[in-house]
PDB file of C-alpha atoms in Angstrom:
ATOM      1  CA  MET U   3      -1.771  -6.612  19.053  1.00 87.00           C
ATOM      2  CA  ARG U   4      -2.541  -2.819  20.735  1.00 90.00           C
ATOM      3  CA  VAL U   5      -2.470   0.213  18.405  1.00 91.00           C
ATOM      4  CA  LYS U   6      -1.535   3.794  20.033  1.00 90.00           C
ATOM      5  CA  GLY U   7      -1.962   7.250  19.292  1.00 92.00           C
ATOM      6  CA  GLU U   8      -4.532   8.833  17.153  1.00 92.00           C
ATOM      7  CA  GLN U   9      -2.112  10.877  14.608  1.00 93.00           C
ATOM      8  CA  PHE U  10       1.072   9.387  15.011  1.00 93.00           C
ATOM      9  CA  LEU U  11       0.608   5.241  15.494  1.00 95.00           C
ATOM     10  CA  GLU U  12       2.697   3.048  17.660  1.00 91.00           C
ATOM     11  CA  VAL U  13       2.115  -1.049  17.385  1.00 93.00           C
ATOM     12  CA  GLU U  14       2.298  -3.196  20.049  1.00 91.00           C
ATOM     13  CA  PHE U  15       2.526  -6.740  20.090  1.00 90.00           C
ATOM     14  CA  LYS U  16       2.907  -9.697  22.389  1.00 87.00           C
ATOM     15  CA  GLU U  17       4.791 -11.090  20.278  1.00 83.00           C
ATOM     16  CA  MET U  18       7.059  -9.459  17.601  1.00 85.00           C
ATOM     17  CA  PRO U  19       6.587 -10.442  14.631  1.00 90.00           C
ATOM     18  CA  ILE U  20       9.418 -10.345  11.751  1.00 93.00           C
ATOM     19  CA  PHE U  21       9.297  -6.599  10.167  1.00 95.00           C
ATOM     20  CA  TRP U  22      11.173  -3.993   7.687  1.00 96.00           C
ATOM     21  CA  GLU U  23      11.047  -0.668   6.431  1.00 97.00           C
ATOM     22  CA  ARG U  24      11.495   1.292   3.641  1.00 98.00           C
ATOM     23  CA  LYS U  25      13.303   4.626   3.837  1.00 98.00           C
ATOM     24  CA  MET U  26      13.341   8.221   2.112  1.00 98.00           C
ATOM     25  CA  SER U  27      16.298   6.839   0.794  1.00 98.00           C
ATOM     26  CA  GLU U  28      15.594   3.970  -1.397  1.00 98.00           C
ATOM     27  CA  LEU U  29      12.730   4.880  -2.903  1.00 98.00           C
ATOM     28  CA  ILE U  30      14.278   8.468  -3.679  1.00 98.00           C
ATOM     29  CA  LYS U  31      17.072   6.008  -5.143  1.00 98.00           C
ATOM     30  CA  ASP U  32      14.505   4.042  -7.171  1.00 98.00           C
ATOM     31  CA  LYS U  33      13.254   7.390  -8.598  1.00 97.00           C
ATOM     32  CA  ILE U  34       9.663   5.895  -7.804  1.00 97.00           C
ATOM     33  CA  ILE U  35       7.945   9.594  -6.550  1.00 96.00           C
ATOM     34  CA  LEU U  36       7.553  12.276  -8.759  1.00 97.00           C
ATOM     35  CA  ASP U  37       9.276  15.142  -7.058  1.00 97.00           C
ATOM     36  CA  LEU U  38      12.807  13.896  -6.295  1.00 97.00           C
ATOM     37  CA  LYS U  39      14.479  17.589  -6.411  1.00 97.00           C
ATOM     38  CA  ASN U  40      12.835  18.532  -2.707  1.00 97.00           C
ATOM     39  CA  ALA U  41      12.516  15.051  -1.852  1.00 97.00           C
ATOM     40  CA  LYS U  42      16.864  15.182  -1.678  1.00 97.00           C
ATOM     41  CA  LYS U  43      16.345  18.489  -0.143  1.00 97.00           C
ATOM     42  CA  ALA U  44      14.436  16.777   2.952  1.00 97.00           C
ATOM     43  CA  LEU U  45      16.799  13.757   3.149  1.00 97.00           C
ATOM     44  CA  LYS U  46      19.616  15.837   3.464  1.00 97.00           C
ATOM     45  CA  PHE U  47      17.891  18.131   6.754  1.00 97.00           C
ATOM     46  CA  PHE U  48      15.975  15.474   8.324  1.00 95.00           C
ATOM     47  CA  GLY U  49      18.329  11.980   7.560  1.00 97.00           C
ATOM     48  CA  ASP U  50      16.741   9.045   5.914  1.00 97.00           C
ATOM     49  CA  ARG U  51      13.585   8.280   8.197  1.00 96.00           C
ATOM     50  CA  ALA U  52      11.584   5.151   8.042  1.00 97.00           C
ATOM     51  CA  VAL U  53       8.607   5.938   5.605  1.00 98.00           C
ATOM     52  CA  TYR U  54       6.607   2.401   6.461  1.00 98.00           C
ATOM     53  CA  TYR U  55       7.304  -0.386   8.229  1.00 98.00           C
ATOM     54  CA  VAL U  56       5.690  -3.679   7.049  1.00 98.00           C
ATOM     55  CA  TYR U  57       5.566  -6.704   9.806  1.00 97.00           C
ATOM     56  CA  ASN U  58       5.134  -9.934   8.697  1.00 97.00           C
ATOM     57  CA  LEU U  59       2.474 -11.748  10.848  1.00 96.00           C
ATOM     58  CA  TRP U  60       2.846 -15.213   8.648  1.00 95.00           C
ATOM     59  CA  LYS U  61       6.661 -15.456   9.285  1.00 94.00           C
ATOM     60  CA  SER U  62       6.547 -15.643  13.259  1.00 88.00           C
ATOM     61  CA  ILE U  63       3.313 -15.654  14.796  1.00 92.00           C
ATOM     62  CA  GLU U  64       1.163 -18.465  15.355  1.00 92.00           C
ATOM     63  CA  LYS U  65      -1.984 -18.189  14.893  1.00 93.00           C
ATOM     64  CA  TYR U  66      -0.804 -16.628  10.953  1.00 95.00           C
ATOM     65  CA  LYS U  67       1.647 -19.278  10.849  1.00 95.00           C
ATOM     66  CA  LYS U  68      -1.378 -21.585  11.171  1.00 95.00           C
ATOM     67  CA  ILE U  69      -3.550 -19.846   8.431  1.00 95.00           C
ATOM     68  CA  LYS U  70      -0.849 -19.511   5.867  1.00 96.00           C
ATOM     69  CA  ASP U  71      -0.395 -23.892   6.181  1.00 96.00           C
ATOM     70  CA  LYS U  72      -3.703 -24.298   5.803  1.00 97.00           C
ATOM     71  CA  TYR U  73      -4.568 -21.562   3.127  1.00 97.00           C
ATOM     72  CA  LYS U  74      -1.291 -20.787   1.593  1.00 97.00           C
ATOM     73  CA  LEU U  75      -2.464 -16.893   2.836  1.00 98.00           C
ATOM     74  CA  ASN U  76       0.716 -14.262   3.728  1.00 98.00           C
ATOM     75  CA  PHE U  77      -0.844 -11.927   6.619  1.00 97.00           C
ATOM     76  CA  ASP U  78       1.073  -8.778   6.784  1.00 97.00           C
ATOM     77  CA  LEU U  79       0.739  -5.426   8.785  1.00 97.00           C
ATOM     78  CA  THR U  80       1.443  -1.802   7.085  1.00 98.00           C
ATOM     79  CA  LEU U  81       2.245   0.992   8.946  1.00 98.00           C
ATOM     80  CA  LEU U  82       2.027   3.836   6.799  1.00 98.00           C
ATOM     81  CA  LYS U  83       3.512   6.926   8.462  1.00 98.00           C
ATOM     82  CA  PHE U  84       2.541  10.552   7.593  1.00 96.00           C
ATOM     83  CA  GLY U  85       5.073  12.722   5.953  1.00 96.00           C
ATOM     84  CA  LEU U  86       6.261  14.732   2.529  1.00 97.00           C
ATOM     85  CA  PHE U  87       9.056  14.586   0.598  1.00 97.00           C
ATOM     86  CA  SER U  88       9.440  18.503   1.196  1.00 97.00           C
ATOM     87  CA  LEU U  89      11.363  20.974   4.062  1.00 96.00           C
ATOM     88  CA  THR U  90       7.583  22.817   3.510  1.00 94.00           C
ATOM     89  CA  LYS U  91       4.216  22.056   4.751  1.00 93.00           C
ATOM     90  CA  ASN U  92       3.541  21.321   0.807  1.00 96.00           C
ATOM     91  CA  GLY U  93       5.219  18.522  -0.908  1.00 97.00           C
ATOM     92  CA  GLU U  94       4.844  14.758  -2.036  1.00 98.00           C
ATOM     93  CA  THR U  95       2.899  12.776   0.593  1.00 98.00           C
ATOM     94  CA  PHE U  96       4.959   9.306   2.080  1.00 98.00           C
ATOM     95  CA  LEU U  97       3.903   6.543  -0.279  1.00 98.00           C
ATOM     96  CA  THR U  98       4.752   2.889  -0.583  1.00 98.00           C
ATOM     97  CA  TYR U  99       6.705   1.594  -3.215  1.00 98.00           C
ATOM     98  CA  GLY U 100       4.129  -0.187  -4.899  1.00 97.00           C
ATOM     99  CA  HIS U 101       4.362  -3.634  -7.512  1.00 97.00           C
ATOM    100  CA  LYS U 102       2.373  -5.512  -9.318  1.00 97.00           C
ATOM    101  CA  HIS U 103       1.565  -9.050  -8.321  1.00 97.00           C
ATOM    102  CA  GLU U 104       4.095 -11.677 -10.711  1.00 97.00           C
ATOM    103  CA  ASN U 105       1.513 -14.509 -10.708  1.00 97.00           C
ATOM    104  CA  ASN U 106      -2.443 -14.397 -11.094  1.00 97.00           C
ATOM    105  CA  ARG U 107      -3.612 -13.616  -7.757  1.00 98.00           C
ATOM    106  CA  GLY U 108      -5.656 -11.025  -5.864  1.00 98.00           C
ATOM    107  CA  GLU U 109      -5.235  -9.154  -2.886  1.00 98.00           C
ATOM    108  CA  PHE U 110      -7.266  -7.696   0.237  1.00 98.00           C
ATOM    109  CA  TYR U 111      -6.967  -4.748   2.206  1.00 98.00           C
ATOM    110  CA  THR U 112      -8.808  -3.562   5.162  1.00 98.00           C
ATOM    111  CA  VAL U 113      -7.853  -0.279   7.275  1.00 98.00           C
ATOM    112  CA  LEU U 114      -7.311  -1.132  11.181  1.00 98.00           C
ATOM    113  CA  LYS U 115      -6.942   2.707  11.719  1.00 97.00           C
ATOM    114  CA  ASN U 116      -7.324   5.676  10.532  1.00 98.00           C
ATOM    115  CA  GLU U 117      -7.190   6.585   6.024  1.00 97.00           C
ATOM    116  CA  CYS U 118      -4.875   6.392   3.698  1.00 97.00           C
ATOM    117  CA  TYR U 119      -5.182   6.234  -0.140  1.00 98.00           C
ATOM    118  CA  LEU U 120      -4.878   3.497  -2.449  1.00 98.00           C
ATOM    119  CA  LEU U 121      -3.958   4.009  -6.047  1.00 98.00           C
ATOM    120  CA  LEU U 122      -4.259   1.384  -8.498  1.00 98.00           C
ATOM    121  CA  SER U 123      -3.403   1.828 -12.444  1.00 97.00           C
ATOM    122  CA  ASP U 124      -3.973  -0.613 -15.047  1.00 96.00           C
ATOM    123  CA  LEU U 125      -1.108  -0.062 -17.762  1.00 96.00           C
ATOM    124  CA  GLU U 126      -2.718  -2.478 -20.521  1.00 95.00           C
ATOM    125  CA  MET U 127      -6.428  -0.378 -20.330  1.00 95.00           C
ATOM    126  CA  LYS U 128      -4.276   3.085 -19.147  1.00 96.00           C
ATOM    127  CA  LYS U 129      -7.167   3.887 -16.279  1.00 96.00           C
ATOM    128  CA  SER U 130      -6.352   4.692 -12.653  1.00 97.00           C
ATOM    129  CA  ILE U 131      -8.577   4.245  -9.850  1.00 97.00           C
ATOM    130  CA  ILE U 132      -7.694   6.377  -6.374  1.00 97.00           C
ATOM    131  CA  VAL U 133      -9.760   4.989  -3.643  1.00 98.00           C
ATOM    132  CA  GLU U 134     -10.956   6.966  -0.492  1.00 97.00           C
ATOM    133  CA  MET U 135      -9.610   4.304   2.073  1.00 98.00           C
ATOM    134  CA  LYS U 136     -11.164   4.636   5.729  1.00 98.00           C
ATOM    135  CA  GLU U 137     -10.543   2.680   9.157  1.00 97.00           C
ATOM    136  CA  GLY U 138     -12.942  -0.598   8.890  1.00 97.00           C
ATOM    137  CA  THR U 139     -13.054  -0.292   5.321  1.00 98.00           C
ATOM    138  CA  SER U 140     -11.447  -3.049   2.657  1.00 98.00           C
ATOM    139  CA  VAL U 141     -11.008  -3.208  -0.845  1.00 98.00           C
ATOM    140  CA  LEU U 142      -9.697  -6.487  -3.222  1.00 98.00           C
ATOM    141  CA  ILE U 143      -7.349  -5.540  -5.251  1.00 98.00           C
ATOM    142  CA  PRO U 144      -7.107  -6.783  -8.957  1.00 96.00           C
ATOM    143  CA  PRO U 145      -4.188  -9.387 -10.498  1.00 94.00           C
ATOM    144  CA  LYS U 146      -2.925  -7.439 -12.923  1.00 91.00           C
ATOM    145  CA  VAL U 147      -2.522  -4.223 -11.585  1.00 97.00           C
ATOM    146  CA  ILE U 148       0.167  -2.075  -9.979  1.00 98.00           C
ATOM    147  CA  HIS U 149      -0.843  -0.923  -6.688  1.00 98.00           C
ATOM    148  CA  ARG U 150       0.766   1.597  -3.572  1.00 98.00           C
ATOM    149  CA  LEU U 151      -0.531   3.261  -0.128  1.00 98.00           C
ATOM    150  CA  ILE U 152      -0.547   6.996   0.008  1.00 98.00           C
ATOM    151  CA  SER U 153      -0.906   9.143   3.577  1.00 96.00           C
ATOM    152  CA  ILE U 154      -3.294  11.411   3.587  1.00 93.00           C
ATOM    153  CA  GLY U 155      -2.610  13.466   6.824  1.00 91.00           C
ATOM    154  CA  LYS U 156      -1.821  10.652   9.553  1.00 96.00           C
ATOM    155  CA  ASP U 157      -0.039   7.383   9.848  1.00 98.00           C
ATOM    156  CA  CYS U 158      -2.266   4.640   8.971  1.00 98.00           C
ATOM    157  CA  LEU U 159      -2.134   1.023   9.781  1.00 98.00           C
ATOM    158  CA  VAL U 160      -3.543  -1.611   7.141  1.00 98.00           C
ATOM    159  CA  LEU U 161      -3.696  -5.411   7.225  1.00 98.00           C
ATOM    160  CA  GLY U 162      -2.750  -6.918   3.833  1.00 98.00           C
ATOM    161  CA  ILE U 163      -3.836 -10.607   2.976  1.00 98.00           C
ATOM    162  CA  VAL U 164      -2.561 -12.305  -0.316  1.00 98.00           C
ATOM    163  CA  PRO U 165      -1.904 -15.162  -1.659  1.00 98.00           C
ATOM    164  CA  GLU U 166       1.782 -16.811  -0.625  1.00 97.00           C
ATOM    165  CA  ASP U 167       2.729 -17.593  -4.447  1.00 97.00           C
ATOM    166  CA  ALA U 168       1.576 -13.964  -6.349  1.00 97.00           C
ATOM    167  CA  GLY U 169       5.341 -12.776  -6.149  1.00 97.00           C
ATOM    168  CA  HIS U 170       6.131  -8.663  -6.428  1.00 96.00           C
ATOM    169  CA  ASP U 171       7.524  -7.031  -8.801  1.00 97.00           C
ATOM    170  CA  TYR U 172       8.521  -3.854  -8.357  1.00 97.00           C
ATOM    171  CA  ASN U 173      10.471  -3.393 -11.364  1.00 97.00           C
ATOM    172  CA  ILE U 174       7.756  -2.063 -12.880  1.00 97.00           C
ATOM    173  CA  VAL U 175       7.457   0.555 -11.359  1.00 97.00           C
ATOM    174  CA  LYS U 176      11.265   1.548 -10.270  1.00 98.00           C
ATOM    175  CA  ASN U 177      12.456   4.548 -12.314  1.00 97.00           C
ATOM    176  CA  LYS U 178       8.626   5.813 -13.348  1.00 96.00           C
ATOM    177  CA  GLY U 179       6.815   5.593 -10.597  1.00 97.00           C
ATOM    178  CA  PHE U 180       3.028   5.814 -11.176  1.00 98.00           C
ATOM    179  CA  PRO U 181       0.407   7.348 -13.594  1.00 98.00           C
ATOM    180  CA  HIS U 182      -0.525   9.950 -10.802  1.00 97.00           C
ATOM    181  CA  HIS U 183       0.717  10.657  -7.245  1.00 97.00           C
ATOM    182  CA  ILE U 184      -0.495  13.317  -4.581  1.00 96.00           C
ATOM    183  CA  PHE U 185       0.692  16.235  -3.261  1.00 97.00           C
ATOM    184  CA  ILE U 186      -0.539  18.690  -0.302  1.00 95.00           C
ATOM    185  CA  GLN U 187      -1.082  21.979  -1.540  1.00 93.00           C
ATOM    186  CA  ASP U 188      -1.920  25.218   0.625  1.00 92.00           C
ATOM    187  CA  GLY U 189      -3.492  22.386   3.035  1.00 88.00           C
ATOM    188  CA  TRP U 190      -5.410  20.512   0.296  1.00 93.00           C
ATOM    189  CA  LEU U 191      -4.681  16.859  -1.171  1.00 93.00           C
ATOM    190  CA  ARG U 192      -3.496  18.046  -5.115  1.00 95.00           C
ATOM    191  CA  ILE U 193      -3.234  15.282  -8.115  1.00 96.00           C
ATOM    192  CA  VAL U 194      -0.328  15.564 -10.308  1.00 96.00           C
ATOM    193  CA  GLU U 195      -0.080  13.557 -13.691  1.00 96.00           C
ATOM    194  CA  ASN U 196       3.518  11.403 -13.981  1.00 97.00           C
ATOM    195  CA  LYS U 197       4.961  12.626 -17.515  1.00 96.00           C
ATOM    196  CA  LYS U 198       6.343   9.389 -17.856  1.00 96.00           C
ATOM    197  CA  TYR U 199       2.982   8.205 -18.123  1.00 97.00           C
ATOM    198  CA  LYS U 200       0.658   9.488 -21.300  1.00 94.00           C
ATOM    199  CA  GLY U 201      -3.207   8.643 -21.893  1.00 95.00           C
ATOM    200  CA  PHE U 202      -4.384   7.811 -18.837  1.00 96.00           C
ATOM    201  CA  SER U 203      -7.891   8.229 -16.982  1.00 96.00           C
ATOM    202  CA  LEU U 204      -8.479   8.814 -13.398  1.00 97.00           C
ATOM    203  CA  GLU U 205     -11.548   7.843 -11.413  1.00 96.00           C
ATOM    204  CA  LYS U 206     -11.823   7.951  -7.647  1.00 96.00           C
ATOM    205  CA  ALA U 207     -13.681   5.271  -5.296  1.00 97.00           C
ATOM    206  CA  LYS U 208     -14.448   4.874  -2.116  1.00 97.00           C
ATOM    207  CA  ALA U 209     -13.768   1.481  -0.049  1.00 97.00           C
ATOM    208  CA  LYS U 210     -16.698  -0.053   1.508  1.00 96.00           C
ATOM    209  CA  LYS U 211     -17.062  -2.758   4.204  1.00 96.00           C
ATOM    210  CA  ILE U 212     -16.552  -6.153   3.634  1.00 95.00           C
ATOM    211  CA  SER U 213     -16.900  -9.070   5.478  1.00 94.00           C
ATOM    212  CA  ILE U 214     -15.461 -12.534   3.988  1.00 96.00           C
ATOM    213  CA  PRO U 215     -14.703 -16.083   5.626  1.00 96.00           C
ATOM    214  CA  ILE U 216     -11.540 -16.108   4.956  1.00 96.00           C
ATOM    215  CA  LYS U 217     -12.216 -19.999   3.344  1.00 96.00           C
ATOM    216  CA  LYS U 218     -14.520 -17.961   0.402  1.00 97.00           C
ATOM    217  CA  LEU U 219     -11.694 -15.392   0.276  1.00 97.00           C
ATOM    218  CA  SER U 220      -8.489 -17.734  -0.032  1.00 97.00           C
ATOM    219  CA  GLN U 221     -10.889 -18.999  -3.236  1.00 97.00           C
ATOM    220  CA  ILE U 222     -11.429 -14.854  -4.572  1.00 98.00           C
ATOM    221  CA  LEU U 223      -7.774 -14.275  -4.471  1.00 98.00           C
ATOM    222  CA  MET U 224      -6.354 -17.787  -5.430  1.00 97.00           C
ATOM    223  CA  TYR U 225      -9.377 -17.903  -8.283  1.00 97.00           C
ATOM    224  CA  PRO U 226      -9.716 -14.313  -9.732  1.00 96.00           C
ATOM    225  CA  ASP U 227     -10.899 -14.667 -12.563  1.00 95.00           C
ATOM    226  CA  LYS U 228     -13.711 -17.181 -11.077  1.00 95.00           C
ATOM    227  CA  HIS U 229     -14.804 -14.594  -8.716  1.00 95.00           C
ATOM    228  CA  LYS U 230     -14.470 -11.253 -11.141  1.00 93.00           C
ATOM    229  CA  LYS U 231     -17.549  -9.708  -9.363  1.00 93.00           C
ATOM    230  CA  PHE U 232     -15.999  -9.298  -5.751  1.00 93.00           C
ATOM    231  CA  TYR U 233     -13.269  -6.893  -7.512  1.00 94.00           C
ATOM    232  CA  ALA U 234     -16.035  -3.901  -8.563  1.00 86.00           C
ATOM    233  CA  LEU U 235     -15.098  -1.182  -7.053  1.00 80.00           C
TER     234      LEU U 235
END
């Protein structure tokens, strides 16, 4: 795999993996962004742009198929584009749909190129954490939180590793979004509270460089309750 570009990225593969894309229209239709009014204007003016691409390495690249067979882990690449749901330089930033795992499984994210935010929200504890993820840093995502990636100025390439039986619950954020959303206002990032959620606290954290052998990582992700110390930010 080769990554080309700095602010705007292209990914080239020797073996092209199976991939899918999420476009503006779907995010607007499912109301998982906050500023729907300006998003609809941007959709009408710019057309239906792709917000992010997901490359399922485990489905078609031999190396990752073998890892899946041995450790029961799926490897995916997410290319999150930088953009705004707006006609101007101010507005809500591009993001992934967001989800929660259906089963008690963790997930591992590591940034391969550029930087982004990772938003974690615990709906039971009413607590959100915005994690700054720079290139080369990683986060272990606890099993019970909703989570999404948020672009902050450049395209960002993120590797995700998750147990094959984790499951993805997208309905939990459909028609609601997240407790907090990120906007750019006059060149600055601004956090906006979502009125559909009440009483959520917000903390900030920074991702760290993490190196864990794949065998150990599989145990941490499959049995998060036995490895809680690894999930602390």
